[in-house]
Amino acid sequence: MLRIGILGLQGSVIEHTVMLKRLEDVKPVQVKTADDLDVIDGLILPGGESTTIGRLITDYKLKDRIIERARAGMPVWGTCAGMILLAKHIINDDNVHLGLMNIHVRRNAYGSQLDSFKTVMLIPAVAEYPIPLVFIRAPYVEKADDGVEVLAELDGKIIAVRQGHLLATSFHPELTDDLSFHRYFADIVAKSTV
Ligand code: GLN
């Protein structure tokens, strides 16, 4: 049984939990304390508001332990605000939160006109069929540095990246019915050795 944690401080926590429950051999675990981080095999950082979540992981003394476990190889997947938390560079914000991925992200990158939107796209690394993508005040990756694999681009903007055991998506697979991304992440967790 894989124990996949979901950072449970703010954001779409329940939705990720429901998706993980649909996978065989995965037990979702809500993470609120540093001790919770010791019993999981992988971690999801949900969407929400990155400044708030960034502050809460410091207040709840989770930040250093997440960084430590991720550096030791624990798979981590950030969706939307979670992508911002993982980034080493946030172009339009002075904060750096976990600083684990070699990406330059732009917050709220789609502006007010396209604030929230849905589309459908084929992402060959993840699924054999086009999957639905939901964007809500989403960031995108403006530049990916060494070691980062681009999984998907939409209109020339990078919206899904992988750096070994670290995964980040601009969009919210947990707000759709499609399990492909959760399955893809569970597979990264299953193959990791920590
Ligand atoms: N706009 C949010 C931020 O900058 C992210 C939005 C989301 O996670 N849906 O933190």
mmCIF file of N, CA, C and O in Angstrom, residues 63-138:
data_model
loop_
_atom_site.group_PDB
_atom_site.id
_atom_site.type_symbol
_atom_site.label_atom_id
_atom_site.label_comp_id
_atom_site.label_asym_id
_atom_site.label_seq_id
_atom_site.Cartn_x
_atom_site.Cartn_y
_atom_site.Cartn_z
ATOM 1 N N LYS A 63 7.847 23.116 6.687
ATOM 2 C CA LYS A 63 8.649 23.490 5.526
ATOM 3 C C LYS A 63 9.998 22.760 5.467
ATOM 4 O O LYS A 63 10.314 22.119 4.453
ATOM 5 N N ASP A 64 10.757 22.808 6.542
ATOM 6 C CA ASP A 64 12.102 22.217 6.510
ATOM 7 C C ASP A 64 12.052 20.709 6.296
ATOM 8 O O ASP A 64 12.876 20.148 5.588
ATOM 9 N N ARG A 65 11.038 20.078 6.907
ATOM 10 C CA ARG A 65 10.923 18.620 6.789
ATOM 11 C C ARG A 65 10.495 18.215 5.364
ATOM 12 O O ARG A 65 10.955 17.193 4.840
ATOM 13 N N ILE A 66 9.622 19.015 4.751
ATOM 14 C CA ILE A 66 9.246 18.724 3.353
ATOM 15 C C ILE A 66 10.495 18.823 2.459
ATOM 16 O O ILE A 66 10.774 17.946 1.645
ATOM 17 N N ILE A 67 11.264 19.899 2.668
ATOM 18 C CA ILE A 67 12.467 20.104 1.852
ATOM 19 C C ILE A 67 13.444 18.939 2.046
ATOM 20 O O ILE A 67 13.963 18.369 1.079
ATOM 21 N N GLU A 68 13.621 18.569 3.321
ATOM 22 C CA GLU A 68 14.542 17.483 3.647
ATOM 23 C C GLU A 68 14.128 16.161 2.986
ATOM 24 O O GLU A 68 14.931 15.490 2.345
ATOM 25 N N ARG A 69 12.839 15.816 3.131
ATOM 26 C CA ARG A 69 12.372 14.544 2.569
ATOM 27 C C ARG A 69 12.388 14.574 1.033
ATOM 28 O O ARG A 69 12.746 13.599 0.390
ATOM 29 N N ALA A 70 12.027 15.714 0.452
ATOM 30 C CA ALA A 70 12.046 15.805 -1.017
ATOM 31 C C ALA A 70 13.478 15.704 -1.528
ATOM 32 O O ALA A 70 13.745 15.030 -2.531
ATOM 33 N N ARG A 71 14.415 16.335 -0.836
ATOM 34 C CA ARG A 71 15.826 16.254 -1.270
ATOM 35 C C ARG A 71 16.352 14.824 -1.142
ATOM 36 O O ARG A 71 17.240 14.422 -1.877
ATOM 37 N N ALA A 72 15.772 14.079 -0.203
ATOM 38 C CA ALA A 72 16.193 12.679 -0.029
ATOM 39 C C ALA A 72 15.474 11.761 -1.022
ATOM 40 O O ALA A 72 15.677 10.551 -1.016
ATOM 41 N N GLY A 73 14.599 12.321 -1.858
ATOM 42 C CA GLY A 73 13.998 11.530 -2.926
ATOM 43 C C GLY A 73 12.503 11.293 -2.826
ATOM 44 O O GLY A 73 11.919 10.646 -3.698
ATOM 45 N N MET A 74 11.844 11.808 -1.790
ATOM 46 C CA MET A 74 10.393 11.587 -1.701
ATOM 47 C C MET A 74 9.686 12.339 -2.837
ATOM 48 O O MET A 74 9.875 13.549 -2.990
ATOM 49 N N PRO A 75 8.855 11.644 -3.615
ATOM 50 C CA PRO A 75 8.143 12.325 -4.690
ATOM 51 C C PRO A 75 7.168 13.393 -4.165
ATOM 52 O O PRO A 75 6.481 13.172 -3.159
ATOM 53 N N VAL A 76 7.133 14.523 -4.838
ATOM 54 C CA VAL A 76 6.215 15.610 -4.484
ATOM 55 C C VAL A 76 5.572 16.115 -5.771
ATOM 56 O O VAL A 76 6.246 16.276 -6.790
ATOM 57 N N TRP A 77 4.255 16.345 -5.694
ATOM 58 C CA TRP A 77 3.510 16.886 -6.850
ATOM 59 C C TRP A 77 2.775 18.139 -6.398
ATOM 60 O O TRP A 77 1.986 18.092 -5.448
ATOM 61 N N GLY A 78 3.034 19.236 -7.069
ATOM 62 C CA GLY A 78 2.339 20.489 -6.771
ATOM 63 C C GLY A 78 1.360 20.830 -7.872
ATOM 64 O O GLY A 78 1.710 20.844 -9.057
ATOM 65 N N THR A 79 0.086 21.081 -7.493
ATOM 66 C CA THR A 79 -0.907 21.521 -8.471
ATOM 67 C C THR A 79 -1.186 23.008 -8.242
ATOM 68 O O THR A 79 -1.483 23.415 -7.120
ATOM 69 N N CYS A 80 -1.067 23.793 -9.281
ATOM 70 C CA CYS A 80 -1.393 25.224 -9.260
ATOM 71 C C CYS A 80 -0.589 25.963 -8.183
ATOM 72 O O CYS A 80 0.611 26.140 -8.345
ATOM 73 N N ALA A 81 -1.196 26.360 -7.066
ATOM 74 C CA ALA A 81 -0.411 27.012 -6.008
ATOM 75 C C ALA A 81 0.760 26.113 -5.592
ATOM 76 O O ALA A 81 1.844 26.604 -5.251
ATOM 77 N N GLY A 82 0.547 24.794 -5.660
ATOM 78 C CA GLY A 82 1.612 23.840 -5.323
ATOM 79 C C GLY A 82 2.807 23.962 -6.255
ATOM 80 O O GLY A 82 3.961 23.764 -5.850
ATOM 81 N N MET A 83 2.548 24.294 -7.532
ATOM 82 C CA MET A 83 3.639 24.524 -8.489
ATOM 83 C C MET A 83 4.458 25.732 -8.046
ATOM 84 O O MET A 83 5.695 25.721 -8.096
ATOM 85 N N ILE A 84 3.750 26.763 -7.576
ATOM 86 C CA ILE A 84 4.435 27.988 -7.123
ATOM 87 C C ILE A 84 5.296 27.679 -5.893
ATOM 88 O O ILE A 84 6.422 28.155 -5.766
ATOM 89 N N LEU A 85 4.752 26.847 -4.999
ATOM 90 C CA LEU A 85 5.511 26.475 -3.791
ATOM 91 C C LEU A 85 6.792 25.724 -4.140
ATOM 92 O O LEU A 85 7.811 25.866 -3.464
ATOM 93 N N LEU A 86 6.750 24.926 -5.198
ATOM 94 C CA LEU A 86 7.911 24.107 -5.563
ATOM 95 C C LEU A 86 9.001 24.892 -6.296
ATOM 96 O O LEU A 86 10.162 24.482 -6.311
ATOM 97 N N ALA A 87 8.627 26.016 -6.895
ATOM 98 C CA ALA A 87 9.542 26.729 -7.800
ATOM 99 C C ALA A 87 10.726 27.386 -7.082
ATOM 100 O O ALA A 87 10.585 27.915 -5.994
ATOM 101 N N LYS A 88 11.877 27.338 -7.756
ATOM 102 C CA LYS A 88 13.043 28.069 -7.242
ATOM 103 C C LYS A 88 12.926 29.558 -7.533
ATOM 104 O O LYS A 88 13.535 30.372 -6.844
ATOM 105 N N HIS A 89 12.175 29.916 -8.572
ATOM 106 C CA HIS A 89 12.043 31.326 -8.948
ATOM 107 C C HIS A 89 10.583 31.660 -9.221
ATOM 108 O O HIS A 89 9.939 30.966 -10.013
ATOM 109 N N ILE A 90 10.081 32.706 -8.558
ATOM 110 C CA ILE A 90 8.742 33.221 -8.861
ATOM 111 C C ILE A 90 8.958 34.610 -9.456
ATOM 112 O O ILE A 90 9.446 35.522 -8.785
ATOM 113 N N ILE A 91 8.628 34.726 -10.740
ATOM 114 C CA ILE A 91 8.984 35.939 -11.480
ATOM 115 C C ILE A 91 8.329 37.187 -10.891
ATOM 116 O O ILE A 91 8.970 38.214 -10.733
ATOM 117 N N ASN A 92 7.045 37.099 -10.542
ATOM 118 C CA ASN A 92 6.321 38.287 -10.084
ATOM 119 C C ASN A 92 5.951 38.203 -8.595
ATOM 120 O O ASN A 92 4.858 38.567 -8.198
ATOM 121 N N ASP A 93 6.874 37.712 -7.803
ATOM 122 C CA ASP A 93 6.645 37.622 -6.350
ATOM 123 C C ASP A 93 8.020 37.537 -5.694
ATOM 124 O O ASP A 93 8.930 36.907 -6.233
ATOM 125 N N ASP A 94 8.172 38.157 -4.543
ATOM 126 C CA ASP A 94 9.478 38.148 -3.872
ATOM 127 C C ASP A 94 9.738 36.880 -3.075
ATOM 128 O O ASP A 94 10.858 36.630 -2.639
ATOM 129 N N ASN A 95 8.669 36.091 -2.843
ATOM 130 C CA ASN A 95 8.842 34.881 -2.025
ATOM 131 C C ASN A 95 9.475 33.734 -2.799
ATOM 132 O O ASN A 95 9.272 33.601 -3.996
ATOM 133 N N VAL A 96 10.226 32.913 -2.084
ATOM 134 C CA VAL A 96 10.553 31.570 -2.569
ATOM 135 C C VAL A 96 10.124 30.669 -1.429
ATOM 136 O O VAL A 96 10.452 30.943 -0.277
ATOM 137 N N HIS A 97 9.348 29.631 -1.710
ATOM 138 C CA HIS A 97 8.803 28.819 -0.621
ATOM 139 C C HIS A 97 9.677 27.576 -0.418
ATOM 140 O O HIS A 97 10.609 27.603 0.363
ATOM 141 N N LEU A 98 9.412 26.499 -1.150
ATOM 142 C CA LEU A 98 10.225 25.289 -0.965
ATOM 143 C C LEU A 98 11.477 25.327 -1.846
ATOM 144 O O LEU A 98 12.503 24.741 -1.503
ATOM 145 N N GLY A 99 11.387 26.003 -2.982
ATOM 146 C CA GLY A 99 12.550 26.177 -3.860
ATOM 147 C C GLY A 99 13.195 24.871 -4.305
ATOM 148 O O GLY A 99 14.424 24.761 -4.331
ATOM 149 N N LEU A 100 12.382 23.893 -4.672
ATOM 150 C CA LEU A 100 12.918 22.570 -5.003
ATOM 151 C C LEU A 100 13.070 22.328 -6.514
ATOM 152 O O LEU A 100 13.891 21.530 -6.927
ATOM 153 N N MET A 101 12.262 23.000 -7.325
ATOM 154 C CA MET A 101 12.300 22.714 -8.763
ATOM 155 C C MET A 101 12.962 23.841 -9.542
ATOM 156 O O MET A 101 12.736 25.022 -9.256
ATOM 157 N N ASN A 102 13.729 23.454 -10.554
ATOM 158 C CA ASN A 102 14.472 24.426 -11.366
ATOM 159 C C ASN A 102 13.564 25.093 -12.396
ATOM 160 O O ASN A 102 13.771 24.955 -13.603
ATOM 161 N N ILE A 103 12.548 25.763 -11.902
ATOM 162 C CA ILE A 103 11.601 26.415 -12.812
ATOM 163 C C ILE A 103 11.374 27.867 -12.392
ATOM 164 O O ILE A 103 11.488 28.213 -11.223
ATOM 165 N N HIS A 104 11.063 28.692 -13.409
ATOM 166 C CA HIS A 104 10.713 30.094 -13.187
ATOM 167 C C HIS A 104 9.213 30.188 -13.461
ATOM 168 O O HIS A 104 8.789 29.977 -14.608
ATOM 169 N N VAL A 105 8.410 30.461 -12.448
ATOM 170 C CA VAL A 105 6.959 30.487 -12.662
ATOM 171 C C VAL A 105 6.426 31.917 -12.570
ATOM 172 O O VAL A 105 6.988 32.767 -11.886
ATOM 173 N N ARG A 106 5.333 32.129 -13.278
ATOM 174 C CA ARG A 106 4.621 33.414 -13.181
ATOM 175 C C ARG A 106 3.275 33.139 -12.533
ATOM 176 O O ARG A 106 2.517 32.290 -13.008
ATOM 177 N N ARG A 107 2.990 33.818 -11.441
ATOM 178 C CA ARG A 107 1.701 33.661 -10.745
ATOM 179 C C ARG A 107 0.587 34.340 -11.532
ATOM 180 O O ARG A 107 0.834 35.343 -12.195
ATOM 181 N N ASN A 108 -0.616 33.838 -11.350
ATOM 182 C CA ASN A 108 -1.806 34.454 -11.971
ATOM 183 C C ASN A 108 -1.513 34.837 -13.424
ATOM 184 O O ASN A 108 -1.873 35.920 -13.883
ATOM 185 N N ALA A 109 -0.869 33.920 -14.127
ATOM 186 C CA ALA A 109 -0.234 34.261 -15.397
ATOM 187 C C ALA A 109 -1.220 34.509 -16.523
ATOM 188 O O ALA A 109 -0.861 35.089 -17.542
ATOM 189 N N TYR A 110 -2.447 34.065 -16.371
ATOM 190 C CA TYR A 110 -3.412 34.214 -17.466
ATOM 191 C C TYR A 110 -4.230 35.495 -17.390
ATOM 192 O O TYR A 110 -5.095 35.718 -18.229
ATOM 193 N N GLY A 111 -3.973 36.327 -16.374
ATOM 194 C CA GLY A 111 -4.654 37.615 -16.301
ATOM 195 C C GLY A 111 -6.142 37.481 -16.066
ATOM 196 O O GLY A 111 -6.664 36.375 -15.966
ATOM 197 N N SER A 112 -6.847 38.592 -16.011
ATOM 198 C CA SER A 112 -8.247 38.533 -15.605
ATOM 199 C C SER A 112 -9.171 37.966 -16.686
ATOM 200 O O SER A 112 -10.145 37.301 -16.389
ATOM 201 N N GLN A 113 -8.851 38.208 -17.940
ATOM 202 C CA GLN A 113 -9.720 37.734 -19.028
ATOM 203 C C GLN A 113 -9.894 36.213 -18.998
ATOM 204 O O GLN A 113 -10.976 35.692 -19.174
ATOM 205 N N LEU A 114 -8.779 35.527 -18.768
ATOM 206 C CA LEU A 114 -8.785 34.067 -18.830
ATOM 207 C C LEU A 114 -8.615 33.466 -17.449
ATOM 208 O O LEU A 114 -8.151 32.348 -17.316
ATOM 209 N N ASP A 115 -8.988 34.232 -16.449
ATOM 210 C CA ASP A 115 -8.849 33.830 -15.059
ATOM 211 C C ASP A 115 -9.001 32.325 -14.835
ATOM 212 O O ASP A 115 -8.140 31.679 -14.257
ATOM 213 N N SER A 116 -10.134 31.793 -15.277
ATOM 214 C CA SER A 116 -10.408 30.371 -15.126
ATOM 215 C C SER A 116 -10.923 29.839 -16.456
ATOM 216 O O SER A 116 -11.725 30.495 -17.109
ATOM 217 N N PHE A 117 -10.423 28.702 -16.842
ATOM 218 C CA PHE A 117 -10.888 28.106 -18.095
ATOM 219 C C PHE A 117 -10.605 26.607 -18.108
ATOM 220 O O PHE A 117 -9.821 26.114 -17.298
ATOM 221 N N LYS A 118 -11.287 25.943 -19.031
ATOM 222 C CA LYS A 118 -11.105 24.500 -19.189
ATOM 223 C C LYS A 118 -10.672 24.217 -20.603
ATOM 224 O O LYS A 118 -11.078 24.921 -21.524
ATOM 225 N N THR A 119 -9.887 23.177 -20.757
ATOM 226 C CA THR A 119 -9.573 22.720 -22.106
ATOM 227 C C THR A 119 -9.337 21.217 -22.059
ATOM 228 O O THR A 119 -9.469 20.605 -20.995
ATOM 229 N N VAL A 120 -9.029 20.649 -23.208
ATOM 230 C CA VAL A 120 -8.777 19.213 -23.288
ATOM 231 C C VAL A 120 -7.486 19.046 -24.064
ATOM 232 O O VAL A 120 -7.266 19.749 -25.052
ATOM 233 N N MET A 121 -6.612 18.167 -23.610
ATOM 234 C CA MET A 121 -5.323 18.048 -24.282
ATOM 235 C C MET A 121 -4.745 16.645 -24.182
ATOM 236 O O MET A 121 -4.922 15.970 -23.159
ATOM 237 N N LEU A 122 -4.038 16.261 -25.227
ATOM 238 C CA LEU A 122 -3.313 14.987 -25.193
ATOM 239 C C LEU A 122 -1.933 15.235 -24.574
ATOM 240 O O LEU A 122 -1.178 16.074 -25.067
ATOM 241 N N ILE A 123 -1.644 14.542 -23.493
ATOM 242 C CA ILE A 123 -0.325 14.632 -22.852
ATOM 243 C C ILE A 123 0.248 13.211 -22.870
ATOM 244 O O ILE A 123 -0.037 12.404 -21.977
ATOM 245 N N PRO A 124 1.026 12.901 -23.915
ATOM 246 C CA PRO A 124 1.403 11.502 -24.169
ATOM 247 C C PRO A 124 2.109 10.817 -22.997
ATOM 248 O O PRO A 124 1.902 9.622 -22.788
ATOM 249 N N ALA A 125 2.893 11.556 -22.215
ATOM 250 C CA ALA A 125 3.608 10.919 -21.094
ATOM 251 C C ALA A 125 2.629 10.418 -20.031
ATOM 252 O O ALA A 125 2.961 9.542 -19.235
ATOM 253 N N VAL A 126 1.426 10.980 -20.028
ATOM 254 C CA VAL A 126 0.507 10.762 -18.911
ATOM 255 C C VAL A 126 -0.710 9.900 -19.280
ATOM 256 O O VAL A 126 -1.173 9.098 -18.472
ATOM 257 N N ALA A 127 -1.235 10.082 -20.481
ATOM 258 C CA ALA A 127 -2.418 9.309 -20.881
ATOM 259 C C ALA A 127 -2.449 9.130 -22.400
ATOM 260 O O ALA A 127 -1.913 9.963 -23.136
ATOM 261 N N GLU A 128 -3.104 8.060 -22.823
ATOM 262 C CA GLU A 128 -3.169 7.776 -24.270
ATOM 263 C C GLU A 128 -4.301 8.531 -24.949
ATOM 264 O O GLU A 128 -4.467 8.435 -26.157
ATOM 265 N N TYR A 129 -5.121 9.214 -24.177
ATOM 266 C CA TYR A 129 -6.279 9.927 -24.734
ATOM 267 C C TYR A 129 -6.252 11.371 -24.196
ATOM 268 O O TYR A 129 -5.614 11.645 -23.170
ATOM 269 N N PRO A 130 -6.931 12.305 -24.875
ATOM 270 C CA PRO A 130 -6.947 13.694 -24.393
ATOM 271 C C PRO A 130 -7.645 13.781 -23.039
ATOM 272 O O PRO A 130 -8.675 13.133 -22.828
ATOM 273 N N ILE A 131 -7.075 14.539 -22.148
ATOM 274 C CA ILE A 131 -7.648 14.648 -20.799
ATOM 275 C C ILE A 131 -8.095 16.089 -20.522
ATOM 276 O O ILE A 131 -7.569 17.035 -21.100
ATOM 277 N N PRO A 132 -9.088 16.240 -19.639
ATOM 278 C CA PRO A 132 -9.577 17.593 -19.333
ATOM 279 C C PRO A 132 -8.614 18.324 -18.400
ATOM 280 O O PRO A 132 -8.055 17.717 -17.477
ATOM 281 N N LEU A 133 -8.423 19.614 -18.664
ATOM 282 C CA LEU A 133 -7.552 20.439 -17.820
ATOM 283 C C LEU A 133 -8.351 21.634 -17.314
ATOM 284 O O LEU A 133 -9.016 22.313 -18.095
ATOM 285 N N VAL A 134 -8.289 21.880 -16.016
ATOM 286 C CA VAL A 134 -9.009 23.001 -15.400
ATOM 287 C C VAL A 134 -7.986 23.973 -14.820
ATOM 288 O O VAL A 134 -7.144 23.584 -14.010
ATOM 289 N N PHE A 135 -8.077 25.223 -15.246
ATOM 290 C CA PHE A 135 -7.156 26.266 -14.782
ATOM 291 C C PHE A 135 -7.920 27.284 -13.936
ATOM 292 O O PHE A 135 -8.969 27.765 -14.366
ATOM 293 N N ILE A 136 -7.410 27.604 -12.754
ATOM 294 C CA ILE A 136 -8.043 28.619 -11.901
ATOM 295 C C ILE A 136 -6.966 29.578 -11.411
ATOM 296 O O ILE A 136 -6.104 29.188 -10.615
ATOM 297 N N ARG A 137 -6.998 30.799 -11.901
ATOM 298 C CA ARG A 137 -5.951 31.776 -11.559
ATOM 299 C C ARG A 137 -4.571 31.100 -11.564
ATOM 300 O O ARG A 137 -3.790 31.202 -10.609
ATOM 301 N N ALA A 138 -4.305 30.456 -12.669
ATOM 302 C CA ALA A 138 -3.178 29.522 -12.745
ATOM 303 C C ALA A 138 -1.848 30.219 -13.039
ATOM 304 O O ALA A 138 -1.798 31.237 -13.718
#
